[in-house]
Amino acid sequence: RQKDPVRWATLANMKGIILRNKGQFKEAESAFISALNIEDVPLKCKILINFAKTNFFKGNGIKALELIDRMFDLAKINKKVPLNLLLGYGHLLRGHILYRNKDEKQALNEFKKAEFFFEGTADIRGVGLSCLEIARIHIKNKNLTIAWNFLRKAENFLSRLGDEEQLGVAICKGIALYYAGKEQEAMDMLREVYKGREEFGKGLYLIDEILDVYLDTRDRMSQYQHALM
């Protein structure tokens, strides 16, 4: 630990992610806390985001926001350090927390900031995820013209990344079509979605609930964790 603190903190961060994915939140938090006593700014920012996400997953949004604020404060006093990618993920997570707290206006602002930082680093997953979140809010508010602009952009980026992210785009498109009165097109698209996710086709959710049920799943939000290791 003393000979190579960065390597030790990197391993502790990865351990925390693994424990979090297993639902062992208390142990994950201990791993992240033990890794924070380092000088490496980018790594410290990653650990703070992972620590924040752990609190978000276990339902402690207040603590999660405090940790994200610590990360942004650290970035402010280290402006010469390239942190745009991590700032993007920080804004993305803060947007998720605010959205869950029913603060759609501030969540939308955070997702737009995330998109800005991701575009600056040419991170296609980040841009796509941010646009998908922006589209979700506009779809739920029936601002469909704006929603489709962001959906097309999300699809352009996320279609390169695999079936899971394409599924998220398909769900958003299907519900946008439904709200636009194109019910048959919507049902055709969602029928394909149901093949991959049977739980959505069993009548458990109203059509406007599917957006949040899918986009808020822990598994989906864990897909970008490789950038935070």
PDB file of C-alpha atoms in Angstrom:
ATOM      1  CA  ARG A   1       0.000   0.000   0.000  1.00  0.00           C
ATOM      2  CA  GLN A   2       2.753   2.475   0.907  1.00  0.00           C
ATOM      3  CA  LYS A   3       5.038   1.463  -1.974  1.00  0.00           C
ATOM      4  CA  ASP A   4       2.412   1.942  -4.684  1.00  0.00           C
ATOM      5  CA  PRO A   5      -0.642   3.792  -3.306  1.00  0.00           C
ATOM      6  CA  VAL A   6      -2.156   4.371  -6.763  1.00  0.00           C
ATOM      7  CA  ARG A   7      -2.115   0.676  -7.630  1.00  0.00           C
ATOM      8  CA  TRP A   8      -3.524  -0.190  -4.214  1.00  0.00           C
ATOM      9  CA  ALA A   9      -6.328   2.380  -4.568  1.00  0.00           C
ATOM     10  CA  THR A  10      -7.096   1.150  -8.085  1.00  0.00           C
ATOM     11  CA  LEU A  11      -7.522  -2.401  -6.803  1.00  0.00           C
ATOM     12  CA  ALA A  12      -9.641  -1.197  -3.868  1.00  0.00           C
ATOM     13  CA  ASN A  13     -11.853   0.743  -6.291  1.00  0.00           C
ATOM     14  CA  MET A  14     -12.344  -2.369  -8.436  1.00  0.00           C
ATOM     15  CA  LYS A  15     -13.093  -4.404  -5.318  1.00  0.00           C
ATOM     16  CA  GLY A  16     -15.739  -1.854  -4.341  1.00  0.00           C
ATOM     17  CA  ILE A  17     -17.377  -2.098  -7.775  1.00  0.00           C
ATOM     18  CA  ILE A  18     -17.488  -5.896  -7.583  1.00  0.00           C
ATOM     19  CA  LEU A  19     -18.980  -5.809  -4.095  1.00  0.00           C
ATOM     20  CA  ARG A  20     -21.548  -3.207  -5.145  1.00  0.00           C
ATOM     21  CA  ASN A  21     -22.595  -5.355  -8.097  1.00  0.00           C
ATOM     22  CA  LYS A  22     -23.199  -8.203  -5.644  1.00  0.00           C
ATOM     23  CA  GLY A  23     -25.370  -5.964  -3.492  1.00  0.00           C
ATOM     24  CA  GLN A  24     -22.833  -5.904  -0.653  1.00  0.00           C
ATOM     25  CA  PHE A  25     -23.100  -2.157  -0.191  1.00  0.00           C
ATOM     26  CA  LYS A  26     -21.551  -1.845   3.268  1.00  0.00           C
ATOM     27  CA  GLU A  27     -18.441  -3.764   2.190  1.00  0.00           C
ATOM     28  CA  ALA A  28     -18.277  -1.782  -1.056  1.00  0.00           C
ATOM     29  CA  GLU A  29     -18.383   1.508   0.839  1.00  0.00           C
ATOM     30  CA  SER A  30     -15.536   0.357   3.086  1.00  0.00           C
ATOM     31  CA  ALA A  31     -13.453  -0.423  -0.007  1.00  0.00           C
ATOM     32  CA  PHE A  32     -14.097   3.007  -1.525  1.00  0.00           C
ATOM     33  CA  ILE A  33     -13.378   4.832   1.752  1.00  0.00           C
ATOM     34  CA  SER A  34     -10.078   2.986   2.138  1.00  0.00           C
ATOM     35  CA  ALA A  35      -9.078   4.048  -1.386  1.00  0.00           C
ATOM     36  CA  LEU A  36      -9.783   7.775  -1.047  1.00  0.00           C
ATOM     37  CA  ASN A  37      -6.584   8.741   0.778  1.00  0.00           C
ATOM     38  CA  ILE A  38      -4.568   9.298  -2.401  1.00  0.00           C
ATOM     39  CA  GLU A  39      -3.250  12.288  -4.318  1.00  0.00           C
ATOM     40  CA  ASP A  40      -4.073  11.017  -7.831  1.00  0.00           C
ATOM     41  CA  VAL A  41      -6.937  13.339  -8.836  1.00  0.00           C
ATOM     42  CA  PRO A  42      -8.551  11.351 -11.715  1.00  0.00           C
ATOM     43  CA  LEU A  43      -8.539   8.146  -9.667  1.00  0.00           C
ATOM     44  CA  LYS A  44      -9.953   9.959  -6.636  1.00  0.00           C
ATOM     45  CA  CYS A  45     -12.754  11.338  -8.819  1.00  0.00           C
ATOM     46  CA  LYS A  46     -13.563   7.837 -10.077  1.00  0.00           C
ATOM     47  CA  ILE A  47     -13.722   6.513  -6.530  1.00  0.00           C
ATOM     48  CA  LEU A  48     -16.015   9.345  -5.427  1.00  0.00           C
ATOM     49  CA  ILE A  49     -18.404   8.652  -8.325  1.00  0.00           C
ATOM     50  CA  ASN A  50     -18.427   4.931  -7.544  1.00  0.00           C
ATOM     51  CA  PHE A  51     -18.980   5.664  -3.864  1.00  0.00           C
ATOM     52  CA  ALA A  52     -21.839   8.012  -4.816  1.00  0.00           C
ATOM     53  CA  LYS A  53     -23.393   5.432  -7.128  1.00  0.00           C
ATOM     54  CA  THR A  54     -23.288   2.845  -4.346  1.00  0.00           C
ATOM     55  CA  ASN A  55     -25.261   5.169  -2.088  1.00  0.00           C
ATOM     56  CA  PHE A  56     -27.690   5.876  -4.919  1.00  0.00           C
ATOM     57  CA  PHE A  57     -28.281   2.163  -5.465  1.00  0.00           C
ATOM     58  CA  LYS A  58     -29.037   1.605  -1.791  1.00  0.00           C
ATOM     59  CA  GLY A  59     -31.449   4.544  -1.737  1.00  0.00           C
ATOM     60  CA  ASN A  60     -29.354   7.224  -0.014  1.00  0.00           C
ATOM     61  CA  GLY A  61     -29.646  10.011  -2.571  1.00  0.00           C
ATOM     62  CA  ILE A  62     -28.568  12.763  -0.145  1.00  0.00           C
ATOM     63  CA  LYS A  63     -25.242  11.069   0.591  1.00  0.00           C
ATOM     64  CA  ALA A  64     -24.772  10.336  -3.112  1.00  0.00           C
ATOM     65  CA  LEU A  65     -25.209  14.027  -3.989  1.00  0.00           C
ATOM     66  CA  GLU A  66     -22.729  15.019  -1.264  1.00  0.00           C
ATOM     67  CA  LEU A  67     -20.107  12.703  -2.749  1.00  0.00           C
ATOM     68  CA  ILE A  68     -20.688  14.007  -6.262  1.00  0.00           C
ATOM     69  CA  ASP A  69     -20.310  17.558  -4.951  1.00  0.00           C
ATOM     70  CA  ARG A  70     -16.965  16.531  -3.443  1.00  0.00           C
ATOM     71  CA  MET A  71     -15.899  15.259  -6.839  1.00  0.00           C
ATOM     72  CA  PHE A  72     -16.887  18.519  -8.549  1.00  0.00           C
ATOM     73  CA  ASP A  73     -15.088  20.548  -5.857  1.00  0.00           C
ATOM     74  CA  LEU A  74     -11.966  18.470  -6.445  1.00  0.00           C
ATOM     75  CA  ALA A  75     -12.210  19.125 -10.177  1.00  0.00           C
ATOM     76  CA  LYS A  76     -12.571  22.881  -9.631  1.00  0.00           C
ATOM     77  CA  ILE A  77      -9.260  23.130  -7.766  1.00  0.00           C
ATOM     78  CA  ASN A  78      -7.504  20.934 -10.322  1.00  0.00           C
ATOM     79  CA  LYS A  79      -8.568  22.629 -13.555  1.00  0.00           C
ATOM     80  CA  LYS A  80      -5.364  21.677 -15.357  1.00  0.00           C
ATOM     81  CA  VAL A  81      -6.086  17.975 -14.898  1.00  0.00           C
ATOM     82  CA  PRO A  82      -8.113  16.463 -17.805  1.00  0.00           C
ATOM     83  CA  LEU A  83     -11.305  15.342 -16.083  1.00  0.00           C
ATOM     84  CA  ASN A  84     -14.026  15.995 -18.671  1.00  0.00           C
ATOM     85  CA  LEU A  85     -14.986  12.332 -19.025  1.00  0.00           C
ATOM     86  CA  LEU A  86     -15.398  11.965 -15.271  1.00  0.00           C
ATOM     87  CA  LEU A  87     -17.303  15.238 -15.076  1.00  0.00           C
ATOM     88  CA  GLY A  88     -19.656  13.800 -17.685  1.00  0.00           C
ATOM     89  CA  TYR A  89     -20.317  10.721 -15.556  1.00  0.00           C
ATOM     90  CA  GLY A  90     -20.723  12.900 -12.479  1.00  0.00           C
ATOM     91  CA  HIS A  91     -23.417  14.998 -14.170  1.00  0.00           C
ATOM     92  CA  LEU A  92     -25.078  11.852 -15.550  1.00  0.00           C
ATOM     93  CA  LEU A  93     -25.327  10.320 -12.083  1.00  0.00           C
ATOM     94  CA  ARG A  94     -26.498  13.580 -10.513  1.00  0.00           C
ATOM     95  CA  GLY A  95     -29.192  13.713 -13.188  1.00  0.00           C
ATOM     96  CA  HIS A  96     -30.337  10.193 -12.278  1.00  0.00           C
ATOM     97  CA  ILE A  97     -30.562  11.119  -8.605  1.00  0.00           C
ATOM     98  CA  LEU A  98     -32.496  14.336  -9.267  1.00  0.00           C
ATOM     99  CA  TYR A  99     -34.839  12.526 -11.642  1.00  0.00           C
ATOM    100  CA  ARG A 100     -35.616   9.930  -8.985  1.00  0.00           C
ATOM    101  CA  ASN A 101     -36.270  12.825  -6.587  1.00  0.00           C
ATOM    102  CA  LYS A 102     -38.909  14.116  -9.065  1.00  0.00           C
ATOM    103  CA  ASP A 103     -36.842  17.202  -9.949  1.00  0.00           C
ATOM    104  CA  GLU A 104     -37.105  16.821 -13.720  1.00  0.00           C
ATOM    105  CA  LYS A 105     -36.014  20.383 -14.527  1.00  0.00           C
ATOM    106  CA  GLN A 106     -32.696  20.094 -12.704  1.00  0.00           C
ATOM    107  CA  ALA A 107     -32.225  16.518 -13.917  1.00  0.00           C
ATOM    108  CA  LEU A 108     -32.611  17.722 -17.499  1.00  0.00           C
ATOM    109  CA  ASN A 109     -29.958  20.385 -16.911  1.00  0.00           C
ATOM    110  CA  GLU A 110     -27.576  17.746 -15.537  1.00  0.00           C
ATOM    111  CA  PHE A 111     -28.114  15.421 -18.502  1.00  0.00           C
ATOM    112  CA  LYS A 112     -27.413  18.311 -20.893  1.00  0.00           C
ATOM    113  CA  LYS A 113     -24.184  19.084 -19.032  1.00  0.00           C
ATOM    114  CA  ALA A 114     -23.247  15.414 -19.216  1.00  0.00           C
ATOM    115  CA  GLU A 115     -23.831  15.417 -22.972  1.00  0.00           C
ATOM    116  CA  PHE A 116     -21.588  18.490 -23.308  1.00  0.00           C
ATOM    117  CA  PHE A 117     -18.673  16.922 -21.440  1.00  0.00           C
ATOM    118  CA  PHE A 118     -19.024  13.566 -23.208  1.00  0.00           C
ATOM    119  CA  GLU A 119     -19.016  15.244 -26.610  1.00  0.00           C
ATOM    120  CA  GLY A 120     -15.836  17.035 -25.609  1.00  0.00           C
ATOM    121  CA  THR A 121     -14.139  13.686 -25.009  1.00  0.00           C
ATOM    122  CA  ALA A 122     -15.786  11.889 -27.974  1.00  0.00           C
ATOM    123  CA  ASP A 123     -17.237   9.284 -25.593  1.00  0.00           C
ATOM    124  CA  ILE A 124     -19.956   7.692 -27.731  1.00  0.00           C
ATOM    125  CA  ARG A 125     -21.551   5.718 -24.910  1.00  0.00           C
ATOM    126  CA  GLY A 126     -21.747   8.797 -22.703  1.00  0.00           C
ATOM    127  CA  VAL A 127     -23.240  10.973 -25.439  1.00  0.00           C
ATOM    128  CA  GLY A 128     -25.781   8.283 -26.291  1.00  0.00           C
ATOM    129  CA  LEU A 129     -26.795   7.670 -22.671  1.00  0.00           C
ATOM    130  CA  SER A 130     -27.149  11.396 -21.983  1.00  0.00           C
ATOM    131  CA  CYS A 131     -29.314  11.908 -25.071  1.00  0.00           C
ATOM    132  CA  LEU A 132     -31.467   8.931 -24.101  1.00  0.00           C
ATOM    133  CA  GLU A 133     -32.083  10.454 -20.662  1.00  0.00           C
ATOM    134  CA  ILE A 134     -32.912  13.845 -22.197  1.00  0.00           C
ATOM    135  CA  ALA A 135     -35.302  12.114 -24.601  1.00  0.00           C
ATOM    136  CA  ARG A 136     -36.960  10.230 -21.730  1.00  0.00           C
ATOM    137  CA  ILE A 137     -37.884  13.467 -19.936  1.00  0.00           C
ATOM    138  CA  HIS A 138     -39.240  15.058 -23.114  1.00  0.00           C
ATOM    139  CA  ILE A 139     -41.237  11.929 -23.971  1.00  0.00           C
ATOM    140  CA  LYS A 140     -42.857  11.858 -20.537  1.00  0.00           C
ATOM    141  CA  ASN A 141     -43.749  15.545 -20.904  1.00  0.00           C
ATOM    142  CA  LYS A 142     -45.126  14.907 -24.423  1.00  0.00           C
ATOM    143  CA  ASN A 143     -42.516  17.222 -26.004  1.00  0.00           C
ATOM    144  CA  LEU A 144     -42.217  14.747 -28.843  1.00  0.00           C
ATOM    145  CA  THR A 145     -40.529  16.881 -31.510  1.00  0.00           C
ATOM    146  CA  ILE A 146     -37.643  17.656 -29.156  1.00  0.00           C
ATOM    147  CA  ALA A 147     -37.632  14.067 -27.900  1.00  0.00           C
ATOM    148  CA  TRP A 148     -37.209  12.637 -31.402  1.00  0.00           C
ATOM    149  CA  ASN A 149     -34.166  14.855 -32.034  1.00  0.00           C
ATOM    150  CA  PHE A 150     -32.409  13.396 -29.015  1.00  0.00           C
ATOM    151  CA  LEU A 151     -33.671   9.875 -29.724  1.00  0.00           C
ATOM    152  CA  ARG A 152     -32.113   9.945 -33.190  1.00  0.00           C
ATOM    153  CA  LYS A 153     -28.837  11.131 -31.724  1.00  0.00           C
ATOM    154  CA  ALA A 154     -28.972   8.475 -28.992  1.00  0.00           C
ATOM    155  CA  GLU A 155     -29.689   5.774 -31.567  1.00  0.00           C
ATOM    156  CA  ASN A 156     -26.816   6.964 -33.755  1.00  0.00           C
ATOM    157  CA  PHE A 157     -24.343   6.525 -30.900  1.00  0.00           C
ATOM    158  CA  LEU A 158     -25.797   3.586 -28.968  1.00  0.00           C
ATOM    159  CA  SER A 159     -26.528   1.390 -32.001  1.00  0.00           C
ATOM    160  CA  ARG A 160     -22.782   0.686 -32.145  1.00  0.00           C
ATOM    161  CA  LEU A 161     -22.626  -0.638 -28.597  1.00  0.00           C
ATOM    162  CA  GLY A 162     -24.729  -3.783 -28.465  1.00  0.00           C
ATOM    163  CA  ASP A 163     -28.214  -5.126 -27.918  1.00  0.00           C
ATOM    164  CA  GLU A 164     -28.783  -3.751 -24.420  1.00  0.00           C
ATOM    165  CA  GLU A 165     -28.424  -0.101 -25.354  1.00  0.00           C
ATOM    166  CA  GLN A 166     -30.364  -0.619 -28.579  1.00  0.00           C
ATOM    167  CA  LEU A 167     -33.160  -1.989 -26.403  1.00  0.00           C
ATOM    168  CA  GLY A 168     -33.270   1.242 -24.412  1.00  0.00           C
ATOM    169  CA  VAL A 169     -33.629   3.255 -27.621  1.00  0.00           C
ATOM    170  CA  ALA A 170     -36.365   0.906 -28.881  1.00  0.00           C
ATOM    171  CA  ILE A 171     -38.385   1.345 -25.677  1.00  0.00           C
ATOM    172  CA  CYS A 172     -38.158   5.135 -25.911  1.00  0.00           C
ATOM    173  CA  LYS A 173     -39.111   5.102 -29.597  1.00  0.00           C
ATOM    174  CA  GLY A 174     -42.062   2.802 -28.994  1.00  0.00           C
ATOM    175  CA  ILE A 175     -43.488   4.979 -26.250  1.00  0.00           C
ATOM    176  CA  ALA A 176     -42.885   8.176 -28.242  1.00  0.00           C
ATOM    177  CA  LEU A 177     -44.843   6.620 -31.130  1.00  0.00           C
ATOM    178  CA  TYR A 178     -47.632   5.662 -28.734  1.00  0.00           C
ATOM    179  CA  TYR A 179     -47.906   9.201 -27.411  1.00  0.00           C
ATOM    180  CA  ALA A 180     -47.914  10.504 -31.007  1.00  0.00           C
ATOM    181  CA  GLY A 181     -51.043   8.443 -31.688  1.00  0.00           C
ATOM    182  CA  LYS A 182     -49.225   5.852 -33.809  1.00  0.00           C
ATOM    183  CA  GLU A 183     -50.395   2.979 -31.661  1.00  0.00           C
ATOM    184  CA  GLN A 184     -49.919   0.177 -34.187  1.00  0.00           C
ATOM    185  CA  GLU A 185     -46.320   1.197 -34.923  1.00  0.00           C
ATOM    186  CA  ALA A 186     -45.715   1.509 -31.206  1.00  0.00           C
ATOM    187  CA  MET A 187     -47.143  -1.923 -30.454  1.00  0.00           C
ATOM    188  CA  ASP A 188     -45.109  -3.510 -33.259  1.00  0.00           C
ATOM    189  CA  MET A 189     -41.917  -2.023 -31.862  1.00  0.00           C
ATOM    190  CA  LEU A 190     -42.709  -2.857 -28.250  1.00  0.00           C
ATOM    191  CA  ARG A 191     -43.636  -6.404 -29.234  1.00  0.00           C
ATOM    192  CA  GLU A 192     -40.018  -6.850 -30.280  1.00  0.00           C
ATOM    193  CA  VAL A 193     -38.926  -5.367 -26.958  1.00  0.00           C
ATOM    194  CA  TYR A 194     -41.095  -7.850 -25.080  1.00  0.00           C
ATOM    195  CA  LYS A 195     -39.265 -10.715 -26.754  1.00  0.00           C
ATOM    196  CA  GLY A 196     -36.074  -9.610 -25.018  1.00  0.00           C
ATOM    197  CA  ARG A 197     -37.703  -8.522 -21.764  1.00  0.00           C
ATOM    198  CA  GLU A 198     -40.710 -10.706 -21.061  1.00  0.00           C
ATOM    199  CA  GLU A 199     -41.576  -8.893 -17.831  1.00  0.00           C
ATOM    200  CA  PHE A 200     -42.657  -5.836 -19.826  1.00  0.00           C
ATOM    201  CA  GLY A 201     -45.205  -7.843 -21.825  1.00  0.00           C
ATOM    202  CA  LYS A 202     -47.039  -9.370 -18.881  1.00  0.00           C
ATOM    203  CA  GLY A 203     -49.250  -6.400 -18.105  1.00  0.00           C
ATOM    204  CA  LEU A 204     -47.356  -5.529 -14.928  1.00  0.00           C
ATOM    205  CA  TYR A 205     -46.705  -1.935 -15.969  1.00  0.00           C
ATOM    206  CA  LEU A 206     -48.599   0.869 -17.640  1.00  0.00           C
ATOM    207  CA  ILE A 207     -47.001   1.886 -20.906  1.00  0.00           C
ATOM    208  CA  ASP A 208     -45.632   5.125 -19.470  1.00  0.00           C
ATOM    209  CA  GLU A 209     -44.098   3.216 -16.539  1.00  0.00           C
ATOM    210  CA  ILE A 210     -41.959   1.035 -18.787  1.00  0.00           C
ATOM    211  CA  LEU A 211     -39.584   3.933 -19.502  1.00  0.00           C
ATOM    212  CA  ASP A 212     -38.635   4.366 -15.866  1.00  0.00           C
ATOM    213  CA  VAL A 213     -38.737   0.669 -15.001  1.00  0.00           C
ATOM    214  CA  TYR A 214     -36.226  -0.088 -17.739  1.00  0.00           C
ATOM    215  CA  LEU A 215     -34.018   2.994 -17.727  1.00  0.00           C
ATOM    216  CA  ASP A 216     -33.626   2.973 -13.935  1.00  0.00           C
ATOM    217  CA  THR A 217     -32.478  -0.634 -13.648  1.00  0.00           C
ATOM    218  CA  ARG A 218     -29.210  -1.135 -11.828  1.00  0.00           C
ATOM    219  CA  ASP A 219     -27.898  -3.480 -14.525  1.00  0.00           C
ATOM    220  CA  ARG A 220     -28.365  -0.846 -17.232  1.00  0.00           C
ATOM    221  CA  MET A 221     -26.718   1.846 -15.134  1.00  0.00           C
ATOM    222  CA  SER A 222     -23.768  -0.468 -14.504  1.00  0.00           C
ATOM    223  CA  GLN A 223     -22.938  -0.746 -18.178  1.00  0.00           C
ATOM    224  CA  TYR A 224     -20.636   2.269 -18.137  1.00  0.00           C
ATOM    225  CA  GLN A 225     -18.769   1.151 -15.011  1.00  0.00           C
ATOM    226  CA  HIS A 226     -15.699   0.149 -17.085  1.00  0.00           C
ATOM    227  CA  ALA A 227     -14.945   3.863 -17.483  1.00  0.00           C
ATOM    228  CA  LEU A 228     -14.838   4.243 -13.712  1.00  0.00           C
ATOM    229  CA  MET A 229     -12.422   1.432 -12.894  1.00  0.00           C
TER     230      MET A 229
END
